[in-house]
PDB file of C-alpha atoms in Angstrom:
ATOM      1  CA  MET A   1     -41.124 100.792   0.079  1.00 45.00           C
ATOM      2  CA  ILE A   2     -38.977  97.712  -0.532  1.00 37.00           C
ATOM      3  CA  ILE A   3     -35.488  98.152  -1.970  1.00 40.00           C
ATOM      4  CA  ILE A   4     -32.864  95.663  -3.059  1.00 39.00           C
ATOM      5  CA  SER A   5     -29.472  97.387  -3.231  1.00 43.00           C
ATOM      6  CA  GLU A   6     -27.675  97.577  -6.546  1.00 45.00           C
ATOM      7  CA  GLN A   7     -24.720  95.711  -5.090  1.00 44.00           C
ATOM      8  CA  THR A   8     -26.855  92.589  -4.639  1.00 40.00           C
ATOM      9  CA  VAL A   9     -28.338  92.673  -8.120  1.00 41.00           C
ATOM     10  CA  GLU A  10     -26.999  90.251 -10.692  1.00 43.00           C
ATOM     11  CA  SER A  11     -28.214  90.297 -14.250  1.00 40.00           C
ATOM     12  CA  THR A  12     -29.670  86.893 -14.969  1.00 37.00           C
ATOM     13  CA  GLY A  13     -31.362  87.678 -18.259  1.00 43.00           C
ATOM     14  CA  MET A  14     -32.311  84.828 -20.551  1.00 43.00           C
ATOM     15  CA  SER A  15     -30.540  83.875 -23.707  1.00 42.00           C
ATOM     16  CA  PRO A  16     -31.306  85.959 -26.830  1.00 40.00           C
ATOM     17  CA  SER A  17     -33.949  83.462 -27.926  1.00 46.00           C
ATOM     18  CA  VAL A  18     -36.357  82.170 -25.331  1.00 51.00           C
ATOM     19  CA  SER A  19     -38.434  79.081 -26.029  1.00 58.00           C
ATOM     20  CA  ASP A  20     -42.126  79.025 -25.236  1.00 60.00           C
ATOM     21  CA  PHE A  21     -41.475  76.119 -22.876  1.00 54.00           C
ATOM     22  CA  VAL A  22     -38.881  78.030 -20.843  1.00 66.00           C
ATOM     23  CA  LEU A  23     -41.046  81.140 -20.686  1.00 61.00           C
ATOM     24  CA  SER A  24     -44.115  79.163 -19.606  1.00 61.00           C
ATOM     25  CA  ARG A  25     -42.102  77.421 -16.909  1.00 65.00           C
ATOM     26  CA  ARG A  26     -40.749  80.697 -15.574  1.00 65.00           C
ATOM     27  CA  LEU A  27     -44.171  82.296 -15.614  1.00 60.00           C
ATOM     28  CA  ALA A  28     -45.457  79.297 -13.650  1.00 60.00           C
ATOM     29  CA  GLU A  29     -42.660  79.754 -11.107  1.00 67.00           C
ATOM     30  CA  VAL A  30     -43.542  83.421 -10.690  1.00 59.00           C
ATOM     31  CA  ALA A  31     -47.226  82.520 -10.340  1.00 59.00           C
ATOM     32  CA  GLU A  32     -46.364  80.102  -7.537  1.00 62.00           C
ATOM     33  CA  LYS A  33     -44.343  82.774  -5.703  1.00 63.00           C
ATOM     34  CA  LEU A  34     -47.194  85.242  -6.075  1.00 57.00           C
ATOM     35  CA  ARG A  35     -49.676  82.646  -4.830  1.00 61.00           C
ATOM     36  CA  ARG A  36     -47.643  82.104  -1.656  1.00 62.00           C
ATOM     37  CA  GLN A  37     -47.494  85.856  -1.025  1.00 55.00           C
ATOM     38  CA  HIS A  38     -51.039  86.626  -2.152  1.00 56.00           C
ATOM     39  CA  SER A  39     -52.047  88.277   1.115  1.00 57.00           C
ATOM     40  CA  ASP A  40     -49.139  90.763   1.172  1.00 70.00           C
ATOM     41  CA  PRO A  41     -49.247  93.379  -1.643  1.00 71.00           C
ATOM     42  CA  ASP A  42     -45.751  94.673  -0.813  1.00 76.00           C
ATOM     43  CA  ARG A  43     -44.239  91.213  -1.178  1.00 78.00           C
ATOM     44  CA  VAL A  44     -46.175  90.728  -4.415  1.00 76.00           C
ATOM     45  CA  LEU A  45     -44.669  93.934  -5.819  1.00 79.00           C
ATOM     46  CA  LEU A  46     -41.164  92.863  -4.815  1.00 83.00           C
ATOM     47  CA  THR A  47     -41.624  89.458  -6.454  1.00 82.00           C
ATOM     48  CA  ILE A  48     -42.773  91.174  -9.647  1.00 81.00           C
ATOM     49  CA  THR A  49     -39.696  93.412  -9.850  1.00 86.00           C
ATOM     50  CA  GLU A  50     -37.279  90.593  -9.001  1.00 88.00           C
ATOM     51  CA  SER A  51     -38.858  88.285 -11.568  1.00 84.00           C
ATOM     52  CA  ALA A  52     -38.799  90.944 -14.270  1.00 86.00           C
ATOM     53  CA  VAL A  53     -35.062  91.576 -13.815  1.00 91.00           C
ATOM     54  CA  ALA A  54     -34.374  87.843 -13.742  1.00 86.00           C
ATOM     55  CA  ASN A  55     -36.416  86.997 -16.826  1.00 85.00           C
ATOM     56  CA  VAL A  56     -36.557  89.948 -19.221  1.00 91.00           C
ATOM     57  CA  PRO A  57     -33.423  90.039 -21.408  1.00 92.00           C
ATOM     58  CA  ALA A  58     -31.170  93.066 -20.735  1.00 95.00           C
ATOM     59  CA  ALA A  59     -33.082  94.234 -17.639  1.00 95.00           C
ATOM     60  CA  GLU A  60     -30.628  95.322 -14.941  1.00 96.00           C
ATOM     61  CA  PHE A  61     -32.768  97.445 -12.614  1.00 96.00           C
ATOM     62  CA  ALA A  62     -36.512  97.657 -12.055  1.00 95.00           C
ATOM     63  CA  SER A  63     -39.108  99.648 -10.195  1.00 93.00           C
ATOM     64  CA  ILE A  64     -42.827  99.638  -9.696  1.00 87.00           C
ATOM     65  CA  THR A  65     -44.123 103.169  -9.438  1.00 86.00           C
ATOM     66  CA  THR A  66     -47.500 104.331  -8.248  1.00 81.00           C
ATOM     67  CA  VAL A  67     -48.813 107.526  -9.794  1.00 79.00           C
ATOM     68  CA  LEU A  68     -51.207 109.262  -7.424  1.00 72.00           C
ATOM     69  CA  GLN A  69     -53.600 111.915  -8.685  1.00 69.00           C
ATOM     70  CA  GLY A  70     -51.793 111.871 -12.009  1.00 65.00           C
ATOM     71  CA  THR A  71     -48.537 113.432 -10.839  1.00 68.00           C
ATOM     72  CA  PHE A  72     -46.883 112.004  -7.726  1.00 71.00           C
ATOM     73  CA  VAL A  73     -44.445 109.153  -8.304  1.00 74.00           C
ATOM     74  CA  HIS A  74     -43.911 106.726  -5.443  1.00 80.00           C
ATOM     75  CA  SER A  75     -41.461 103.848  -5.745  1.00 85.00           C
ATOM     76  CA  ALA A  76     -43.429 100.936  -4.304  1.00 81.00           C
ATOM     77  CA  ALA A  77     -40.669  98.374  -4.978  1.00 86.00           C
ATOM     78  CA  LEU A  78     -37.135  98.640  -6.330  1.00 92.00           C
ATOM     79  CA  VAL A  79     -34.404  96.395  -7.639  1.00 93.00           C
ATOM     80  CA  GLY A  80     -31.355  98.648  -7.752  1.00 94.00           C
ATOM     81  CA  GLU A  81     -31.136 102.159  -6.363  1.00 94.00           C
ATOM     82  CA  THR A  82     -30.667 103.591  -9.867  1.00 96.00           C
ATOM     83  CA  ALA A  83     -34.284 102.698 -10.626  1.00 95.00           C
ATOM     84  CA  GLY A  84     -35.370 104.702  -7.582  1.00 94.00           C
ATOM     85  CA  HIS A  85     -33.334 107.687  -8.740  1.00 95.00           C
ATOM     86  CA  CYS A  86     -35.102 107.574 -12.118  1.00 95.00           C
ATOM     87  CA  ASP A  87     -38.475 107.574 -10.363  1.00 93.00           C
ATOM     88  CA  LYS A  88     -37.420 110.508  -8.186  1.00 93.00           C
ATOM     89  CA  ILE A  89     -36.386 112.534 -11.224  1.00 95.00           C
ATOM     90  CA  GLN A  90     -39.817 112.035 -12.778  1.00 92.00           C
ATOM     91  CA  GLU A  91     -41.505 113.022  -9.538  1.00 89.00           C
ATOM     92  CA  GLN A  92     -39.508 116.248  -9.458  1.00 91.00           C
ATOM     93  CA  LEU A  93     -40.114 117.031 -13.143  1.00 91.00           C
ATOM     94  CA  GLY A  94     -43.731 115.915 -13.232  1.00 87.00           C
ATOM     95  CA  GLU A  95     -43.126 114.099 -16.500  1.00 87.00           C
ATOM     96  CA  GLY A  96     -41.453 111.026 -17.919  1.00 92.00           C
ATOM     97  CA  PRO A  97     -42.077 107.563 -19.376  1.00 94.00           C
ATOM     98  CA  CYS A  98     -43.318 105.959 -16.125  1.00 89.00           C
ATOM     99  CA  LEU A  99     -45.986 108.629 -15.707  1.00 85.00           C
ATOM    100  CA  GLU A 100     -47.138 108.403 -19.302  1.00 87.00           C
ATOM    101  CA  SER A 101     -47.102 104.615 -19.390  1.00 87.00           C
ATOM    102  CA  ALA A 102     -49.174 104.348 -16.222  1.00 82.00           C
ATOM    103  CA  ILE A 103     -51.712 107.012 -17.093  1.00 81.00           C
ATOM    104  CA  GLU A 104     -52.057 106.489 -20.841  1.00 82.00           C
ATOM    105  CA  GLN A 105     -52.246 102.680 -20.525  1.00 73.00           C
ATOM    106  CA  MET A 106     -49.431 101.959 -22.940  1.00 84.00           C
ATOM    107  CA  THR A 107     -45.997 100.394 -23.137  1.00 92.00           C
ATOM    108  CA  ILE A 108     -43.218 102.935 -23.635  1.00 94.00           C
ATOM    109  CA  ARG A 109     -39.689 102.097 -24.743  1.00 96.00           C
ATOM    110  CA  ILE A 110     -36.715 104.436 -24.771  1.00 97.00           C
ATOM    111  CA  ASP A 111     -34.000 102.886 -26.916  1.00 97.00           C
ATOM    112  CA  ASP A 112     -31.359 105.574 -26.346  1.00 98.00           C
ATOM    113  CA  MET A 113     -31.547 108.236 -23.644  1.00 97.00           C
ATOM    114  CA  ASP A 114     -29.043 110.381 -25.566  1.00 97.00           C
ATOM    115  CA  THR A 115     -31.178 110.650 -28.710  1.00 97.00           C
ATOM    116  CA  ASP A 116     -34.789 110.377 -27.472  1.00 96.00           C
ATOM    117  CA  THR A 117     -36.520 113.772 -27.590  1.00 95.00           C
ATOM    118  CA  ARG A 118     -39.847 113.092 -25.854  1.00 95.00           C
ATOM    119  CA  TRP A 119     -38.771 114.026 -22.305  1.00 96.00           C
ATOM    120  CA  PRO A 120     -35.443 115.863 -22.723  1.00 96.00           C
ATOM    121  CA  LEU A 121     -35.027 116.888 -19.077  1.00 96.00           C
ATOM    122  CA  PHE A 122     -35.656 113.355 -17.862  1.00 96.00           C
ATOM    123  CA  THR A 123     -33.526 111.599 -20.500  1.00 97.00           C
ATOM    124  CA  ASP A 124     -30.584 113.936 -19.821  1.00 97.00           C
ATOM    125  CA  ALA A 125     -30.772 113.234 -16.079  1.00 97.00           C
ATOM    126  CA  ALA A 126     -31.257 109.473 -16.548  1.00 97.00           C
ATOM    127  CA  SER A 127     -28.336 109.288 -18.969  1.00 97.00           C
ATOM    128  CA  ALA A 128     -26.141 111.061 -16.416  1.00 97.00           C
ATOM    129  CA  LEU A 129     -27.066 108.276 -13.953  1.00 96.00           C
ATOM    130  CA  GLY A 130     -25.845 105.693 -16.472  1.00 97.00           C
ATOM    131  CA  VAL A 131     -29.281 104.556 -17.653  1.00 98.00           C
ATOM    132  CA  LYS A 132     -29.214 104.374 -21.440  1.00 98.00           C
ATOM    133  CA  SER A 133     -32.443 102.521 -22.264  1.00 97.00           C
ATOM    134  CA  MET A 134     -35.722 101.856 -20.519  1.00 97.00           C
ATOM    135  CA  ILE A 135     -39.085 100.191 -20.968  1.00 96.00           C
ATOM    136  CA  CYS A 136     -42.294 100.835 -19.004  1.00 94.00           C
ATOM    137  CA  PHE A 137     -45.465  98.738 -18.746  1.00 92.00           C
ATOM    138  CA  GLN A 138     -48.753  99.781 -17.208  1.00 87.00           C
ATOM    139  CA  LEU A 139     -49.432  97.538 -14.230  1.00 81.00           C
ATOM    140  CA  TYR A 140     -52.791  98.566 -12.759  1.00 72.00           C
ATOM    141  CA  VAL A 141     -55.414 101.295 -12.592  1.00 66.00           C
ATOM    142  CA  GLU A 142     -57.435 102.249  -9.502  1.00 68.00           C
ATOM    143  CA  GLY A 143     -59.588 105.309 -10.077  1.00 66.00           C
ATOM    144  CA  VAL A 144     -57.169 108.224 -10.499  1.00 67.00           C
ATOM    145  CA  ASN A 145     -54.225 106.177  -9.232  1.00 71.00           C
ATOM    146  CA  PHE A 146     -52.026 104.188 -11.594  1.00 80.00           C
ATOM    147  CA  GLY A 147     -49.033 101.873 -11.530  1.00 82.00           C
ATOM    148  CA  ALA A 148     -46.229 100.959 -13.903  1.00 88.00           C
ATOM    149  CA  LEU A 149     -43.461  98.368 -14.081  1.00 91.00           C
ATOM    150  CA  ASN A 150     -40.234  99.990 -15.290  1.00 95.00           C
ATOM    151  CA  LEU A 151     -37.102  98.201 -16.498  1.00 96.00           C
ATOM    152  CA  HIS A 152     -33.719  99.864 -17.006  1.00 97.00           C
ATOM    153  CA  SER A 153     -30.447  99.018 -18.741  1.00 97.00           C
ATOM    154  CA  THR A 154     -27.027 100.685 -18.885  1.00 97.00           C
ATOM    155  CA  ARG A 155     -26.817  99.822 -22.616  1.00 97.00           C
ATOM    156  CA  ALA A 156     -28.462 101.742 -25.427  1.00 97.00           C
ATOM    157  CA  HIS A 157     -30.878  99.726 -27.604  1.00 97.00           C
ATOM    158  CA  ALA A 158     -30.845  97.001 -24.934  1.00 97.00           C
ATOM    159  CA  PHE A 159     -34.504  95.988 -25.118  1.00 96.00           C
ATOM    160  CA  SER A 160     -35.514  94.057 -28.208  1.00 94.00           C
ATOM    161  CA  ALA A 161     -39.049  93.373 -29.409  1.00 92.00           C
ATOM    162  CA  GLU A 162     -38.745  89.971 -27.715  1.00 90.00           C
ATOM    163  CA  ALA A 163     -37.798  91.600 -24.409  1.00 91.00           C
ATOM    164  CA  GLU A 164     -40.797  93.904 -24.713  1.00 92.00           C
ATOM    165  CA  SER A 165     -43.073  90.946 -25.412  1.00 88.00           C
ATOM    166  CA  ILE A 166     -41.746  88.982 -22.426  1.00 87.00           C
ATOM    167  CA  GLY A 167     -41.987  92.019 -20.176  1.00 88.00           C
ATOM    168  CA  SER A 168     -45.598  92.617 -21.169  1.00 86.00           C
ATOM    169  CA  LEU A 169     -46.446  89.010 -20.270  1.00 81.00           C
ATOM    170  CA  PHE A 170     -44.910  89.387 -16.812  1.00 78.00           C
ATOM    171  CA  ALA A 171     -46.639  92.750 -16.302  1.00 80.00           C
ATOM    172  CA  ALA A 172     -50.066  91.376 -17.256  1.00 78.00           C
ATOM    173  CA  HIS A 173     -49.536  88.260 -15.141  1.00 70.00           C
ATOM    174  CA  ALA A 174     -48.396  90.292 -12.155  1.00 66.00           C
ATOM    175  CA  ALA A 175     -51.147  92.900 -12.430  1.00 72.00           C
ATOM    176  CA  ILE A 176     -53.790  90.238 -11.787  1.00 72.00           C
ATOM    177  CA  ALA A 177     -51.910  88.890  -8.772  1.00 66.00           C
ATOM    178  CA  PHE A 178     -51.389  92.357  -7.330  1.00 64.00           C
ATOM    179  CA  SER A 179     -55.052  93.274  -7.808  1.00 66.00           C
ATOM    180  CA  THR A 180     -56.090  90.064  -6.037  1.00 66.00           C
ATOM    181  CA  ALA A 181     -53.731  90.786  -3.127  1.00 59.00           C
ATOM    182  CA  ARG A 182     -55.119  94.305  -2.761  1.00 62.00           C
ATOM    183  CA  GLU A 183     -58.700  93.017  -2.810  1.00 63.00           C
ATOM    184  CA  GLU A 184     -57.931  90.421  -0.125  1.00 59.00           C
ATOM    185  CA  GLN A 185     -56.286  93.074   2.024  1.00 56.00           C
ATOM    186  CA  GLN A 186     -59.287  95.383   1.626  1.00 60.00           C
ATOM    187  CA  ILE A 187     -61.694  92.574   2.516  1.00 59.00           C
ATOM    188  CA  ARG A 188     -59.727  91.746   5.667  1.00 61.00           C
ATOM    189  CA  ALA A 189     -59.680  95.416   6.627  1.00 65.00           C
ATOM    190  CA  ALA A 190     -63.434  95.681   6.030  1.00 66.00           C
ATOM    191  CA  LEU A 191     -64.131  92.605   8.180  1.00 65.00           C
ATOM    192  CA  THR A 192     -61.933  93.959  10.961  1.00 72.00           C
ATOM    193  CA  SER A 193     -63.727  97.314  10.807  1.00 77.00           C
ATOM    194  CA  ARG A 194     -67.096  95.580  10.933  1.00 80.00           C
ATOM    195  CA  ASP A 195     -66.065  93.649  14.062  1.00 80.00           C
ATOM    196  CA  VAL A 196     -64.827  96.806  15.802  1.00 83.00           C
ATOM    197  CA  ILE A 197     -67.980  98.726  14.906  1.00 84.00           C
ATOM    198  CA  GLY A 198     -70.024  95.813  16.264  1.00 85.00           C
ATOM    199  CA  GLN A 199     -68.096  95.914  19.558  1.00 85.00           C
ATOM    200  CA  ALA A 200     -68.566  99.676  19.858  1.00 85.00           C
ATOM    201  CA  LYS A 201     -72.285  99.354  19.142  1.00 85.00           C
ATOM    202  CA  GLY A 202     -72.619  96.719  21.848  1.00 87.00           C
ATOM    203  CA  MET A 203     -70.873  98.936  24.389  1.00 87.00           C
ATOM    204  CA  LEU A 204     -73.087 101.928  23.552  1.00 85.00           C
ATOM    205  CA  MET A 205     -76.210  99.762  23.718  1.00 87.00           C
ATOM    206  CA  GLU A 206     -75.283  98.562  27.191  1.00 85.00           C
ATOM    207  CA  ARG A 207     -74.096 101.929  28.479  1.00 84.00           C
ATOM    208  CA  TYR A 208     -77.013 104.047  27.217  1.00 84.00           C
ATOM    209  CA  ASN A 209     -79.753 101.405  26.976  1.00 88.00           C
ATOM    210  CA  LEU A 210     -80.025 101.797  23.198  1.00 85.00           C
ATOM    211  CA  ASN A 211     -81.150  99.367  20.542  1.00 89.00           C
ATOM    212  CA  SER A 212     -78.776  98.345  17.747  1.00 85.00           C
ATOM    213  CA  GLN A 213     -80.108 100.879  15.236  1.00 84.00           C
ATOM    214  CA  SER A 214     -79.891 103.782  17.698  1.00 84.00           C
ATOM    215  CA  ALA A 215     -76.364 102.825  18.752  1.00 83.00           C
ATOM    216  CA  PHE A 216     -75.201 102.793  15.144  1.00 84.00           C
ATOM    217  CA  ALA A 217     -76.937 106.135  14.493  1.00 84.00           C
ATOM    218  CA  LEU A 218     -75.084 107.601  17.487  1.00 85.00           C
ATOM    219  CA  LEU A 219     -71.734 106.358  16.150  1.00 84.00           C
ATOM    220  CA  ALA A 220     -72.507 107.748  12.699  1.00 84.00           C
ATOM    221  CA  LYS A 221     -73.483 111.149  14.174  1.00 83.00           C
ATOM    222  CA  LEU A 222     -70.309 111.309  16.258  1.00 84.00           C
ATOM    223  CA  SER A 223     -68.255 110.351  13.210  1.00 84.00           C
ATOM    224  CA  GLN A 224     -69.819 113.139  11.169  1.00 84.00           C
ATOM    225  CA  ASP A 225     -69.517 115.758  13.913  1.00 85.00           C
ATOM    226  CA  THR A 226     -65.874 114.965  14.683  1.00 85.00           C
ATOM    227  CA  ASN A 227     -64.843 114.273  11.059  1.00 87.00           C
ATOM    228  CA  VAL A 228     -63.367 110.941  12.161  1.00 84.00           C
ATOM    229  CA  LYS A 229     -63.896 107.776  10.114  1.00 84.00           C
ATOM    230  CA  LEU A 230     -66.565 105.504  11.567  1.00 83.00           C
ATOM    231  CA  ALA A 231     -64.166 102.564  12.006  1.00 82.00           C
ATOM    232  CA  ASP A 232     -61.572 104.769  13.715  1.00 85.00           C
ATOM    233  CA  LEU A 233     -64.179 106.257  16.016  1.00 81.00           C
ATOM    234  CA  ALA A 234     -65.451 102.778  16.900  1.00 84.00           C
ATOM    235  CA  ALA A 235     -61.919 101.642  17.714  1.00 86.00           C
ATOM    236  CA  GLN A 236     -61.545 104.665  19.986  1.00 85.00           C
ATOM    237  CA  VAL A 237     -64.790 103.821  21.802  1.00 83.00           C
ATOM    238  CA  VAL A 238     -63.595 100.238  22.333  1.00 84.00           C
ATOM    239  CA  ALA A 239     -60.148 101.391  23.510  1.00 85.00           C
ATOM    240  CA  ASP A 240     -61.651 103.937  25.932  1.00 81.00           C
ATOM    241  CA  ALA A 241     -63.965 101.299  27.366  1.00 77.00           C
ATOM    242  CA  ALA A 242     -61.062  98.898  27.840  1.00 76.00           C
ATOM    243  CA  ALA A 243     -58.974 101.589  29.537  1.00 76.00           C
ATOM    244  CA  SER A 244     -61.787 102.574  31.926  1.00 73.00           C
ATOM    245  CA  SER A 245     -62.276  98.947  32.963  1.00 67.00           C
ATOM    246  CA  ASP A 246     -58.610  98.471  33.967  1.00 58.00           C
TER     247      ASP A 246
END
């Protein structure tokens, strides 16, 4: 998890009225940052949260939460520790706007923590932290796992319709970049696994005088019998062979 401390956060929200030209330029700047960091999902998430606080009017703190199996809340990136505390409260309660936004694929806005009645336990705890308004955007969906971009303010009724519109643009823009980064990471991992499995197959072929198909079948059988992933088992075979040759 990446955290930027609250002490280093400065509100750099835009003026009350943001021109299309300024917004387009800032979106382009964010896109360029995301492009440079495209191979690192963690850095992509941090760029998203930083950009949201810098560009969405009234946003003071931000988090990106991942919702695993519909309940667990993990703070994948934070701008301001208060945002992390809000995520933790929702994890403990098993309810809240981040969870609902991520799972139900909607944008949720809380204009005043002291009067909103949808999640009373959460809003009471968030208000005690000093968070008075909040807005959450769904960021991505992967099977039963979900993500949301959450923005916080210490002022009630801080997020206008314009702020919501700008935030949704950044969330949609960032979701594509994050998905691309995850896909690239998965492809690299798959290629690495394929190379390791190939090395292990070659070692088994040489050691036991097997053909390629038989060597792979042996690895697969060992993987099943030991309940160890095929790639992990292959890496172990390669490591053992290297150790025995020293």
